[in-house]
Structures are given as C-alpha cells and as structure tokens.
XYZ file of C-alpha atoms in Angstrom:
738
model
C 126.549 145.907 119.348
C 127.930 142.357 119.306
C 130.025 141.237 122.270
C 132.525 139.216 120.283
C 135.532 137.162 121.280
C 138.083 139.630 119.956
C 136.093 142.515 121.362
C 136.391 140.898 124.752
C 140.171 140.567 124.381
C 140.485 144.269 123.722
C 138.208 145.013 126.634
C 140.274 142.846 129.040
C 143.515 144.440 127.882
C 142.434 147.796 129.289
C 140.901 146.326 132.406
C 143.674 143.981 133.529
C 145.422 146.117 136.109
C 142.138 147.510 137.503
C 140.665 144.027 137.884
C 143.686 142.709 139.810
C 143.527 145.555 142.306
C 139.731 145.238 142.791
C 139.835 141.457 143.151
C 142.492 141.542 145.879
C 140.459 144.061 147.835
C 137.245 142.080 147.375
C 138.927 138.847 148.502
C 139.948 140.455 151.766
C 136.422 141.780 152.368
C 134.877 138.445 151.394
C 137.201 136.437 153.647
C 136.365 138.498 156.721
C 132.638 138.316 155.951
C 132.701 134.563 155.345
C 134.479 133.838 158.631
C 131.901 135.871 160.550
C 128.875 134.316 158.817
C 130.267 130.785 159.133
C 130.761 131.212 162.875
C 127.143 132.346 163.333
C 125.846 129.499 161.179
C 127.804 126.817 163.057
C 126.513 128.112 166.398
C 122.891 127.900 165.173
C 123.488 124.354 163.879
C 124.957 123.257 167.222
C 121.945 124.678 169.046
C 119.600 122.790 166.695
C 121.520 119.531 167.163
C 121.637 119.962 170.932
C 117.867 120.602 171.061
C 117.159 117.562 168.892
C 119.505 115.383 170.980
C 117.687 116.414 174.148
C 114.287 115.477 172.677
C 115.610 112.195 171.263
C 117.243 111.261 174.582
C 114.004 111.888 176.512
C 111.957 110.033 173.887
C 114.190 106.967 173.819
C 114.475 106.901 177.592
C 110.667 106.722 177.859
C 110.318 104.238 174.989
C 113.110 102.067 176.386
C 111.382 102.115 179.772
C 108.038 101.224 178.163
C 109.627 98.356 176.216
C 111.196 97.019 179.409
C 107.782 97.061 181.118
C 106.215 95.220 178.167
C 108.950 92.571 178.068
C 108.566 91.890 181.803
C 104.766 91.957 181.807
C 103.408 88.607 183.008
C 100.029 89.112 181.341
C 101.534 89.481 177.866
C 103.779 86.457 178.321
C 100.830 84.431 179.619
C 98.811 85.378 176.529
C 101.757 84.384 174.333
C 101.780 80.869 175.901
C 97.970 80.431 175.930
C 96.810 77.276 174.189
C 93.131 77.041 175.132
C 90.756 79.478 173.393
C 89.286 80.595 176.731
C 92.720 81.470 178.120
C 93.735 83.074 174.829
C 90.781 85.491 174.655
C 90.738 86.274 178.386
C 94.466 87.041 178.423
C 94.037 89.107 175.230
C 91.497 91.251 177.092
C 93.981 91.752 179.956
C 96.805 92.565 177.512
C 94.646 95.235 175.867
C 94.087 96.857 179.269
C 97.798 96.715 180.046
C 98.662 98.402 176.729
C 96.117 101.151 177.398
C 97.608 101.660 180.853
C 101.122 101.738 179.388
C 100.117 104.368 176.793
C 98.569 106.540 179.490
C 101.585 106.158 181.765
C 103.969 107.387 179.039
C 101.619 109.881 177.419
C 104.266 112.597 177.346
C 105.943 110.842 174.384
C 103.686 109.882 171.458
C 104.203 106.220 170.583
C 101.880 103.235 170.107
C 102.721 99.773 171.483
C 101.239 96.515 170.145
C 101.855 92.815 170.587
C 101.159 89.718 168.491
C 102.404 86.218 167.832
C 104.148 84.798 164.791
C 101.220 82.536 163.917
C 99.220 83.913 160.983
C 95.823 83.390 162.583
C 96.731 85.356 165.747
C 95.330 88.860 166.231
C 97.403 91.995 166.896
C 96.641 93.574 170.286
C 96.982 97.344 170.605
C 95.594 100.050 172.929
C 92.708 100.573 170.496
C 91.661 96.908 170.490
C 92.460 93.746 168.554
C 92.566 93.281 164.805
C 93.650 90.508 162.417
C 97.202 91.021 161.245
C 96.321 92.076 157.713
C 93.737 94.601 158.899
C 96.092 95.917 161.591
C 98.918 96.580 159.155
C 96.511 98.025 156.563
C 94.486 100.254 158.944
C 96.646 100.988 161.990
C 100.043 101.410 160.303
C 101.575 103.019 157.230
C 103.376 99.808 156.268
C 102.651 97.912 153.073
C 101.819 94.229 153.322
C 105.187 93.430 151.724
C 107.047 95.342 154.481
C 104.972 93.718 157.235
C 105.443 90.260 155.736
C 109.212 90.799 155.440
C 109.473 91.837 159.105
C 107.400 88.891 160.373
C 109.383 86.460 158.197
C 112.681 87.800 159.571
C 111.463 87.429 163.163
C 110.117 83.960 162.440
C 113.594 82.841 161.420
C 115.545 84.842 164.033
C 115.119 86.463 167.407
C 116.057 90.044 168.159
C 114.730 93.333 166.869
C 113.816 94.631 163.403
C 113.165 98.247 162.384
C 110.933 99.245 159.440
C 110.594 102.930 158.413
C 107.535 104.351 156.618
C 107.473 107.430 154.421
C 104.709 109.813 153.362
C 103.821 110.772 149.787
C 106.537 113.433 149.627
C 109.181 110.845 150.641
C 109.739 112.253 154.160
C 110.145 109.861 157.109
C 106.795 109.524 158.884
C 106.976 106.666 161.414
C 109.372 103.973 162.678
C 108.023 100.498 163.451
C 110.218 98.676 165.940
C 109.610 94.877 165.983
C 111.055 92.923 168.920
C 111.220 89.172 169.479
C 113.104 88.600 172.773
C 115.916 86.069 172.290
C 115.434 84.688 175.807
C 111.718 84.027 175.261
C 111.062 80.529 173.934
C 107.587 81.560 172.696
C 106.657 83.391 169.516
C 105.702 86.790 170.961
C 106.421 89.832 168.805
C 106.306 93.368 170.250
C 105.586 96.253 167.849
C 106.360 99.881 168.808
C 105.176 102.671 166.470
C 107.422 105.744 166.932
C 106.365 108.932 165.092
C 109.099 110.965 163.477
C 108.185 114.015 165.593
C 108.861 112.004 168.755
C 112.336 111.117 167.517
C 113.650 114.223 165.802
C 113.045 117.868 166.743
C 114.451 119.341 163.540
C 112.266 120.406 160.608
C 110.991 118.117 157.876
C 113.619 119.398 155.415
C 116.505 118.328 157.672
C 118.509 115.381 156.313
C 119.637 112.679 158.728
C 120.353 108.940 159.020
C 119.354 106.518 161.783
C 122.102 103.918 162.214
C 123.072 100.925 164.301
C 126.627 99.619 164.222
C 127.235 102.027 161.306
C 124.461 100.307 159.303
C 121.583 102.479 158.044
C 118.199 101.685 159.655
C 116.253 104.623 158.217
C 116.793 107.927 156.468
C 115.002 111.250 156.639
C 113.811 111.134 153.010
C 113.221 108.153 150.740
C 113.996 110.061 147.541
C 116.102 108.897 144.570
C 117.997 112.195 144.405
C 119.185 111.767 148.038
C 119.998 108.041 147.853
C 123.561 108.645 146.649
C 124.210 111.252 149.384
C 122.975 108.921 152.166
C 125.030 106.025 150.819
C 128.211 108.134 150.793
C 127.562 109.444 154.331
C 127.000 105.863 155.547
C 130.280 104.749 153.958
C 132.050 107.700 155.587
C 130.759 106.718 159.045
C 131.641 103.038 158.525
C 135.211 104.030 157.709
C 135.671 105.733 161.113
C 137.918 103.904 163.555
C 136.609 105.892 166.522
C 133.607 108.163 167.009
C 133.732 111.716 168.434
C 133.077 111.988 172.165
C 131.240 115.286 171.793
C 128.089 115.033 169.603
C 128.411 118.752 168.873
C 131.790 118.214 167.222
C 131.031 117.617 163.534
C 132.760 115.348 161.062
C 133.831 117.220 157.934
C 132.811 115.416 154.757
C 133.002 117.026 151.298
C 130.706 120.085 151.371
C 128.782 118.918 154.463
C 129.123 118.534 158.218
C 127.947 115.368 159.994
C 126.852 115.485 163.653
C 126.803 111.963 165.137
C 124.987 111.225 168.410
C 123.762 108.133 170.259
C 121.148 107.171 172.869
C 121.305 105.563 176.261
C 119.543 102.204 176.435
C 119.682 101.558 172.669
C 122.618 101.044 170.301
C 121.117 103.464 167.766
C 122.788 106.570 166.435
C 121.567 109.603 164.495
C 123.755 111.351 161.927
C 122.567 114.885 161.092
C 123.758 116.227 157.733
C 124.210 119.988 157.298
C 125.570 121.794 154.260
C 128.639 123.908 154.676
C 127.708 127.569 154.922
C 127.646 129.435 151.631
C 127.208 133.129 151.066
C 123.703 134.101 149.963
C 123.049 136.301 146.967
C 122.226 139.230 149.229
C 125.489 138.853 151.143
C 127.489 138.642 147.941
C 125.725 141.762 146.756
C 126.503 143.682 149.954
C 130.103 142.574 150.508
C 131.419 142.127 146.985
C 129.235 143.231 144.067
C 128.352 146.747 145.220
C 131.949 147.725 146.138
C 133.161 146.147 142.939
C 130.653 148.098 140.849
C 131.571 151.382 142.522
C 135.307 150.894 142.089
C 135.052 149.659 138.536
C 132.469 152.133 137.204
C 134.940 154.661 135.813
C 137.397 152.053 134.515
C 134.621 150.088 132.818
C 133.337 153.138 130.976
C 136.763 154.067 129.613
C 137.615 150.444 128.715
C 134.296 150.043 126.924
C 134.769 153.191 124.892
C 138.297 152.339 123.704
C 137.487 148.689 122.889
C 134.402 149.696 120.898
C 136.412 152.159 118.833
C 139.071 149.553 117.986
C 136.423 146.842 117.308
C 134.452 149.018 114.895
C 135.826 147.451 111.625
C 134.871 143.906 112.764
C 131.542 145.223 113.942
C 130.668 146.386 110.428
C 131.300 142.856 109.086
C 129.180 141.235 111.844
C 126.258 143.496 110.948
C 125.745 141.284 107.906
C 124.860 138.354 110.194
C 121.159 137.868 111.018
C 120.828 139.285 114.560
C 117.883 136.985 115.285
C 120.140 133.923 114.996
C 122.503 135.139 117.724
C 121.961 134.539 121.412
C 122.698 137.330 123.908
C 126.184 137.272 125.341
C 129.657 136.675 123.990
C 129.952 135.695 120.320
C 132.971 133.958 118.810
C 132.982 135.354 115.290
C 134.751 132.373 113.725
C 132.952 129.859 115.903
C 129.699 131.334 114.624
C 130.560 130.271 111.086
C 131.403 126.739 112.306
C 128.140 126.585 114.210
C 126.176 127.496 111.090
C 127.921 124.693 109.212
C 127.099 122.184 111.975
C 123.464 123.347 111.959
C 123.211 122.721 108.236
C 124.723 119.261 108.666
C 122.311 118.456 111.532
C 119.340 119.516 109.406
C 120.573 117.226 106.663
C 120.882 114.297 109.116
C 117.386 114.949 110.509
C 115.961 114.999 106.999
C 117.692 111.706 106.267
C 116.197 110.108 109.408
C 112.719 111.328 108.462
C 113.135 109.850 104.992
C 114.279 106.540 106.519
C 111.257 106.452 108.850
C 108.928 107.187 105.934
C 110.591 104.423 103.928
C 110.120 102.025 106.888
C 106.417 102.906 107.103
C 105.983 102.373 103.349
C 107.834 99.049 103.606
C 105.713 98.033 106.611
C 102.477 98.756 104.687
C 103.752 96.915 101.610
C 104.517 93.698 103.493
C 101.308 93.904 105.542
C 99.139 94.328 102.450
C 101.082 91.523 100.787
C 100.420 89.146 103.721
C 96.723 90.007 103.830
C 96.352 89.435 100.102
C 95.550 93.087 99.299
C 96.445 94.933 96.103
C 100.020 96.210 96.524
C 100.417 97.672 93.043
C 99.752 101.219 94.343
C 102.557 100.948 96.890
C 105.743 102.802 95.763
C 107.818 99.705 96.602
C 105.929 97.528 94.153
C 107.639 98.976 91.071
C 111.137 98.380 92.433
C 110.420 95.134 94.320
C 111.761 92.006 92.583
C 109.089 89.323 92.139
C 111.338 86.281 92.488
C 110.878 82.551 92.984
C 112.942 82.245 96.139
C 111.582 80.116 99.037
C 109.758 82.048 101.810
C 107.939 81.259 105.034
C 106.042 83.257 107.692
C 106.778 83.206 111.445
C 103.618 84.429 113.210
C 103.705 85.667 116.834
C 100.482 85.742 118.900
C 100.749 87.552 122.276
C 98.216 86.588 124.930
C 96.160 89.405 126.425
C 97.226 90.168 129.999
C 94.968 91.389 132.825
C 97.907 93.385 134.201
C 97.748 96.963 132.972
C 101.512 97.386 132.891
C 101.975 94.292 130.650
C 99.215 95.482 128.300
C 100.943 98.868 128.004
C 104.353 97.219 127.411
C 103.175 95.066 124.480
C 104.018 97.879 122.042
C 107.613 98.033 123.327
C 107.927 94.223 123.341
C 107.059 94.078 119.640
C 109.571 96.852 118.904
C 112.266 94.795 120.644
C 111.205 91.788 118.565
C 111.443 93.819 115.339
C 114.896 95.105 116.343
C 116.058 91.528 117.002
C 114.760 90.511 113.546
C 116.837 93.296 111.973
C 119.958 92.269 113.894
C 119.491 88.578 112.968
C 119.566 89.247 109.218
C 117.450 92.279 108.297
C 114.285 90.165 108.096
C 111.086 92.104 107.252
C 108.743 92.543 110.263
C 105.014 93.243 109.954
C 102.683 94.504 112.700
C 99.256 92.978 111.985
C 97.018 93.532 115.021
C 97.486 94.624 118.621
C 98.289 91.017 119.631
C 99.898 89.617 116.477
C 102.904 90.356 114.304
C 104.855 88.423 111.684
C 108.469 87.970 110.571
C 109.115 87.099 106.901
C 112.027 84.725 106.317
C 113.639 83.882 103.012
C 114.922 80.325 103.505
C 114.663 76.835 102.070
C 115.392 75.049 105.353
C 112.679 74.541 108.039
C 115.412 74.167 110.668
C 116.628 77.711 109.939
C 113.083 79.063 110.419
C 112.748 77.274 113.761
C 116.192 78.506 114.838
C 115.259 82.113 114.031
C 112.004 81.716 115.977
C 113.997 80.530 119.011
C 116.400 83.474 118.734
C 113.558 85.993 118.454
C 111.676 84.458 121.390
C 114.639 85.401 123.623
C 113.806 89.075 122.972
C 110.381 88.577 124.597
C 110.118 88.897 128.432
C 109.499 85.609 130.235
C 106.301 86.894 131.865
C 104.714 87.611 128.449
C 102.845 84.527 127.140
C 103.312 84.084 123.378
C 102.631 81.366 120.804
C 104.714 81.147 117.624
C 103.513 79.495 114.405
C 105.805 78.663 111.450
C 104.244 78.077 108.044
C 105.449 75.691 105.370
C 108.034 76.947 102.889
C 106.613 78.070 99.525
C 108.313 79.242 96.342
C 107.966 82.936 95.478
C 107.115 86.028 97.471
C 103.597 86.082 96.024
C 102.935 82.889 98.025
C 103.323 84.794 101.300
C 99.511 85.250 101.739
C 99.151 81.446 101.668
C 101.964 81.112 104.193
C 100.255 83.685 106.444
C 96.854 81.938 106.286
C 98.530 78.610 107.038
C 100.326 80.122 110.049
C 96.983 81.480 111.306
C 95.487 77.979 111.036
C 98.449 76.565 112.922
C 97.850 79.060 115.756
C 94.308 77.761 116.173
C 95.880 74.569 117.553
C 97.797 76.376 120.292
C 95.427 74.969 122.937
C 96.118 71.385 121.775
C 99.866 71.942 122.224
C 99.905 73.735 125.570
C 103.530 72.864 126.373
C 104.911 73.966 123.011
C 105.695 77.626 122.452
C 106.610 77.116 118.780
C 104.236 75.248 116.430
C 105.061 74.272 112.847
C 102.720 73.479 109.962
C 104.205 69.991 109.718
C 103.572 69.355 113.406
C 99.920 70.446 113.173
C 99.160 68.720 109.844
C 100.069 65.385 111.423
C 97.461 66.138 114.066
C 94.819 66.957 111.434
C 94.787 63.394 110.142
C 93.908 62.067 113.612
C 91.153 64.377 114.900
C 88.331 66.594 113.743
C 88.963 70.332 113.569
C 87.215 72.229 116.373
C 89.684 74.385 118.337
C 88.448 76.011 121.520
C 88.931 79.492 120.074
C 86.477 78.647 117.271
C 83.993 77.232 119.792
C 84.242 80.380 121.912
C 83.693 82.593 118.862
C 80.661 80.519 117.878
C 79.173 80.642 121.389
C 79.845 84.351 121.764
C 78.356 85.200 118.371
C 75.177 83.164 118.998
C 74.794 84.497 122.560
C 74.994 88.043 121.177
C 72.507 87.307 118.380
C 75.018 87.980 115.567
C 74.366 86.533 112.123
C 78.146 86.296 111.637
C 78.062 83.238 113.920
C 76.599 81.312 110.978
C 79.749 82.139 108.975
C 81.868 80.676 111.784
C 79.689 77.554 111.739
C 79.881 77.259 107.934
C 83.692 77.608 107.983
C 83.872 74.931 110.686
C 81.749 72.532 108.649
C 83.723 73.305 105.496
C 87.023 72.563 107.239
C 85.849 69.192 108.599
C 83.933 67.915 105.565
C 85.866 69.356 102.596
C 89.450 69.249 103.862
C 89.320 66.136 106.055
C 88.407 62.500 105.703
C 86.841 61.877 109.111
C 86.408 58.351 110.386
C 82.908 57.366 111.658
C 84.137 57.653 115.239
C 85.568 61.117 114.609
C 82.371 62.243 112.819
C 80.167 61.050 115.692
C 82.385 62.816 118.234
C 82.223 65.987 116.145
C 78.386 65.904 115.991
C 78.174 65.229 119.726
C 80.485 68.135 120.542
C 78.320 70.444 118.407
C 75.270 69.623 120.543
C 77.399 70.105 123.656
C 78.184 73.591 122.308
C 74.446 74.286 121.796
C 73.795 73.190 125.378
C 76.532 75.563 126.559
C 74.854 78.374 124.620
C 71.643 77.987 126.628
C 73.716 77.875 129.832
C 75.555 81.031 128.746
C 72.202 82.754 128.133
C 70.865 81.386 131.465
C 67.687 80.200 129.836
C 66.080 77.037 128.455
C 64.961 76.119 124.920
C 61.329 76.328 126.035
C 61.757 79.895 127.330
C 63.802 81.147 124.375
C 62.372 79.195 121.407
C 58.973 78.159 122.708
C 59.707 74.437 122.248
C 62.234 71.891 123.575
C 65.282 70.625 121.676
C 65.148 66.909 120.868
C 68.718 66.068 121.841
C 68.032 62.315 122.032
C 66.635 62.294 118.496
C 69.654 64.176 117.191
C 72.067 61.830 118.985
C 70.238 58.795 117.595
C 70.429 60.125 114.012
C 73.953 61.573 114.111
C 74.797 59.841 110.781
C 71.777 61.295 108.950
C 72.677 63.299 105.791
C 70.489 66.163 107.072
C 72.029 66.365 110.532
C 74.292 69.367 109.690
C 71.495 71.365 108.044
C 69.217 70.618 111.052
C 71.886 71.908 113.448
C 72.337 75.016 111.307
C 68.585 75.706 111.329
C 68.541 75.346 115.124
C 71.467 77.796 115.474
C 69.755 80.266 113.143
C 66.561 80.018 115.217
C 68.519 80.721 118.428
C 70.261 83.745 116.830
C 66.915 85.182 115.679
C 65.368 84.761 119.128
C 68.392 86.257 120.932
C 68.542 89.206 118.545
C 64.843 89.904 119.147
C 65.357 89.864 122.921
C 68.546 91.953 122.790
C 67.013 94.742 120.738
C 64.457 95.396 123.513
C 66.522 94.669 126.599
C 70.007 96.057 125.815
C 69.261 99.670 126.750
C 67.434 98.682 129.902
C 70.236 96.289 130.896
C 72.900 98.960 130.381
C 70.914 101.361 132.571
C 70.695 98.716 135.294
C 74.439 98.021 135.042
C 75.309 101.708 135.349
C 72.906 102.167 138.291
C 74.541 99.179 139.990
C 77.947 100.880 139.657
C 76.576 104.244 140.885
C 75.076 102.578 143.987
C 77.935 100.185 144.833
C 81.111 101.946 143.605
C 82.347 102.400 147.184
C 82.443 98.608 147.692
C 84.939 96.123 146.262
C 82.631 95.068 143.398
C 83.647 92.845 140.480
C 82.156 92.096 137.080
C 80.867 88.756 138.398
C 78.980 90.560 141.190
C 77.170 92.775 138.681
C 76.439 89.813 136.424
C 74.944 87.836 139.330
C 72.857 90.854 140.354
C 71.440 91.160 136.820
C 71.048 87.401 136.322
C 73.327 87.123 133.275
C 76.710 85.554 132.618
C 79.859 87.526 133.332
C 81.137 87.143 129.774
C 77.852 88.307 128.237
C 77.697 91.148 130.735
C 81.227 92.282 129.782
C 80.569 92.173 126.043
C 77.213 93.975 126.359
C 78.662 96.680 128.613
C 81.520 97.413 126.212
C 79.234 97.299 123.194
C 76.726 99.818 124.604
C 79.006 102.151 126.572
C 82.259 102.071 124.502
C 84.204 101.286 127.710
C 84.873 98.088 129.598
C 83.527 97.565 133.109
C 86.821 98.224 134.933
C 87.575 101.472 133.063
C 84.022 102.815 133.585
C 84.106 101.895 137.312
C 87.548 103.462 137.906
C 86.630 106.631 136.003
C 83.455 107.064 138.122
C 85.390 106.380 141.358
C 88.042 108.981 140.461
C 85.336 111.554 139.597
C 83.715 110.929 143.004
C 87.125 111.264 144.693
C 87.640 114.627 142.956
C 84.223 115.795 144.231
C 85.153 114.791 147.789
C 88.476 116.651 147.500
C 86.684 119.709 146.077
C 84.519 119.747 149.232
C 87.287 118.826 151.693
C 90.854 119.090 150.299
C 92.295 118.179 153.693
C 90.821 114.681 153.610
C 93.301 111.844 154.241
C 94.208 109.752 151.201
C 93.735 106.482 153.126
C 90.173 107.453 154.064
C 89.393 108.762 150.599
C 90.517 105.594 148.805
C 88.244 103.447 151.044
C 85.251 105.734 150.461
C 85.525 105.355 146.694
C 86.076 101.583 146.724
C 89.868 101.101 146.509
C 91.408 98.624 148.956
C 94.941 99.947 148.460
C 96.274 103.502 148.651
C 98.963 102.616 146.115
C 96.387 101.415 143.554
C 94.222 104.482 144.210
C 97.133 106.896 143.650
C 98.172 105.097 140.443
C 94.623 105.061 138.982
C 94.029 108.694 140.072
C 97.186 109.737 138.206
C 96.148 107.755 135.116
C 92.838 109.653 134.771
C 93.902 113.111 136.026
C 97.629 113.334 135.316
C 98.442 114.167 138.966
C 98.462 112.596 142.425
C 95.547 113.056 144.879
C 97.811 115.187 147.060
C 98.670 117.478 144.135
C 94.993 117.792 143.221
C 94.079 118.644 146.829
C 96.819 121.276 146.871
C 95.425 122.796 143.671
C 91.935 122.947 145.248
C 93.365 124.650 148.350
C 95.112 127.241 146.181
C 91.861 128.025 144.356
C 90.008 128.546 147.648
C 92.565 131.045 148.959
C-alpha cells in the first residue's frame, strides 16, 4: 500500500491527541536521562583533562629545565664561537657528549635535543652524533626541507623561538620541533628540541586540541582539511576572550563543543582541548524514548492505521495504476509524483540535447582537422551543409613544449580545453586539436593585426609556467586554402629557436628572415641526427626536404651556401659523436673532410653527402639489428641490479657506453616504456614485495630501500601505480594475514 500525502493527513488526524500525550511524557523522561548522562560525561572529561595537564606540566618542567641547562652550557657556547677547525671539531665532540648526558639525565621524558649554527656548512650535533643539516632534517626528523628551511630563515633574520609541528600520514600530530635562538647571544647558535606528541599530550590520538601562544595557533592535533574550519573558529573564539578562566577544568562553552584551556609554568604556551557536547547514543534513545513510545502507541497506531486505510481506499485504487518500481519507499505525494514525472521527461530531453551537441562538436572537430591536414572531407556530414566561400582565413598554430614535470604533462589536456573555451568566448572561432602538443585556431579575418590580437588574448588563457610558441600564417582567400595556411604555420614554427624571445611568430616576420639565411632549423638537424643514429631510412627524406627547401625555394648567396655545406659536415661529425664511434670503426674507411671542405662548390657535393649519409644509415642498421636485443637486456639488468640507488638515464648510458639520447630512444622502442616509467614500476613492485613480507615496515626505510630519496615522491608514485598509499597497502596485507 502506498504511504501517500493525503493518507498521512488522515493518519495524523486520528493520532493527534495520542501523540501530544506521549511526547510530553517522553520529554520528561528524556530530560531526566540527559541531565544524568551529561553529568557523568563531564566528570570523565574533567578527569581526562586533569590527567593530561599533569603529564604536560611534568613534561614541560623537564624540557624547560633541559633547555635552561643547554642555554647555560659553556661547551655549546664555545663551539658556537669556534673559528679554527681544530677548536670547532674538538668542541663538537664535547657538545655531543653533553647532549648524551643531558638525554640520560632527563630520560623520564622522551625528547631529543640538538644544536647547530645558522651557517649552511655547519653540522647539526645531536645525542646520536653529527650530521650535515640536510641529512639531519631528512633522516633524524619528520620535517620537510621546506619546513626546515623556513625555520632557519626565520631565525637567521630574528632571534627568539620558532615551533614547527610534523604530522603523520593520517594527519595526526606526531612531533613538535622547537627552534631557539637566544636573543642575548650575539652568536648564531640554534637549539633544536624534538618533543614527541606522547610526551606532550596524554589523551588519545582522536582527541582534538590546539597548542597556542598569546592566542595564536602553534600546532593542532590533526592537519586535516575537514578540521581546519573548526580549529580556525576555536582560535578566533579564544582570541576574543578578555580574560582566561582561572580553573583549567572550567570549560568555555562554544557552539556544540566545550573548550578546556590550560597553560604551563616556564613557557607561555597553552593547550585548548576540544570536546563535543554530550549527545544521547542510539541505545540510550532506544531505552529511554523509543521503547516506551512504541508500547504506549501500539494500540493507537493500529486503530489509526485501520481507519486511515479504509478512508484512503478510493485514492489507493487510482495509485495502483502507477508503476510501483518507479516509486521509492516512504511517503508519496500523489500530485508531486506527476510533477516529478514531467521533470524527468524534461531532464531526459535536455540530456539528449547535450549528447547531440557533443556529437556535433566531435563531427565539427574532425571536419576542421581533416580540412587542415588536406584530407578528403566529402564524407563528413558537415561537408554538404558547409558553405565553400571566398572569405579571407588564417591559421593560428599553438605548439606546447614538453615538460619534464609530470603534473604539467597531465595538465596539458586541460590547458588546451581552456584555450578552446577562450576561442569560443572571443568569437566562436573553430578550434582543432592536432597532436598531443599542438592545436590550431581558425580565424576568418582580412586584417593581420586582428589575428595577432586574438593570439595575444588566447595566450592569456595559458598558464605562465607552460612554455608555448604561437605561429600565425598569412591570410588566404577561401576556406579551401586552410591546408596551405596550416603548412605555412608549421614552417613558421620551425623558426621558433631563431626567435627565442618572441612567443608569437608571423609568416611575414619569418619570411623576411628567409631571404637572409639558409634554412636549417635545429629541430630539423635533431631529426636528421636521430634518424641516422637509429639507422632509419626516413632520415634520407628529412635530408631531401632540407636540400629541396634551400635549393628550390631560396636563392642562397655563395657565403650562405658555403656555410650551409659546412654545417652539414658538422652534423655528420655530430652523428659519429652521438654513436660514440669513428668512421673507421663504423664504415671501414675515414671521411675526407678536408677534401669536402675544399670542394664545397662542386656540383656533386650534395649527392656525395647523401651517399655518405646513406652509407652510415646502412652500417648503423646492420649493427642495430644484432645488438638491440642484447642492449635492452643489459639495460634491464642494470635497472634490476641498481634500482635501490639514485640512478639516472645518463648513468645507464655511461655504463653501456652509449649516448643518453640514443639509450632513451632504444629503450622506449624495444620495451614500449620510457626509462623513468620502467624504473618506477619495478621499484613499486619491489616495495609491494617488501610490504607483503613485512607490512609493519616504516615508509621512510622502505622508500630508501627501493631508491626514492623522498617519502613524498615515493607515496605519490606508489599511488600512481597501485591506486592506494603504501600505508593502505600495508593495512590490506595485514588484514589478509589475520
């Protein structure tokens, strides 16, 4: 039977008087129960706060005493003023002994003292020995280098004390690092005290609290986004107080929480404990309210249900025509149901319209892309309705530089979407995605200044850290001339290295340059060298296109021609350097460079160079076919043997006796993965094996064993390949072993 809106009205009509009586009785029972439970809860909270205050007072008394001893210690101050190396190292030895003695003397409270100087080359002295600053902060503390650098910079500019908290993977407070630079000391000594959370607070890890000084927050119990707003509001509440409570067990009432504020002797720090106001649990509600309510209302409910069902029967027969599967359990508004069905139909219509618009955008994208690339667009549905006009058009081509940063490489897709959105807002200009690094905007205009202005507007949609070059073609009549505009824009981009300071290049700007120099951009030279070094016959096509550009489309002066021939032989010399071999070893005979230089104006000089390049390609291809598999095996074995060290691609290339670029290309060609991806994948697999054997292993130790020099990088890469953090994976292994 449906529980409709009008059915409910009938039901409430018969229940009204009974409900009022039962609710009054339940309120009285609930009030008495709440007062009793709240009193018990507040007593337990006060006991917890008192216990924690006692521990904190003892801890800070010992730490304050230890700090006083350190500040007065003559040996430490002597080491801080040491200028001669002999005095410096001898006093450092004495300081280490003093710190060990101090740790033993105050062994009842776990804390770790250390001392250093503000100079970067000075070591950090601790009870366990001496370490360089970077190694100390990386190995002996939980601080990141950014936190350590910020603390040392603050102390370099000011004297006094500086507190830095550290948090574990779950966001809970783990340690406090107390940096002290005495204001009365003219030297540059810095004292560092590591205070574990358990030495400071006796309450459980789930307890929320703030550590404050002069009502300013020094640290919080949890560094979690969902608690940031709560801590900020509590801090503002404390700052607004004109006077603080004398009794730390007297709480401050704030919203739905109670704040217990306490201080310490010897330090101007305070701790604010945050407890939720007591609420009745489900079991208590059941015992004190629900069960009595059910007993008292049982008879009245049955009679009310019977009468309301009898009166609702005519409407019920109409509702039977509605598909029961479309109704959710609970109350149903009969008339609202009809409105909901109408809204659902309208939403389905809107969704269908959006899908059709996305399909139309994809068809339009393919049409313009095929048009730019000179492909047959007659099969595209847009071709029949697209007007073939004679309006002026130009192409604005964007080329995004590859970034070594993984986050920038991943964001390139979103950057291009922002660029396309800006093109739509600027005048609904067609946008075409061509390759991963390139895209184009089509502009219908007769004015070059308008094209350059649009390019400037669109460049503002690209983040500053993303390097991009923009090429603008000449303006041509008719949309069918767009392939020529696109090819011209591609040629303009080849000159991006000659115009390093210009982000936007125009065809007119580059064509003026063509009349002054030969055409041999660095990107073409790199493609030629790479193709020859890999033994690819396609390198000859690159060479032929280069010759065609310089001899068919240019009128080179004798000086330019000689420079062009000389640079070709410089490229050939670079090829042998890239291959780390000599002409005698590769070809079996030397290359007569002097003869070629002497006869640079010979009509056969280009064909002779081409024959030499073809001979090199044949020799390299013959060597590669036999050595590629063996080289890949050696590269993989090198990774398997050295993955736990901080190895780079250059290290592997030097070990194998080949260039880093050739090594990278060969590795990707034969293994379908680049060096960094293969290395990280193997490291993560090894880390998973270690966690399978010992799930309790520390993350800091694990990341060093598999070759990562940063826990943050290790956690990020582990999540990329496994979809979870190392801690979550270890927890899953523990659960399987139970």
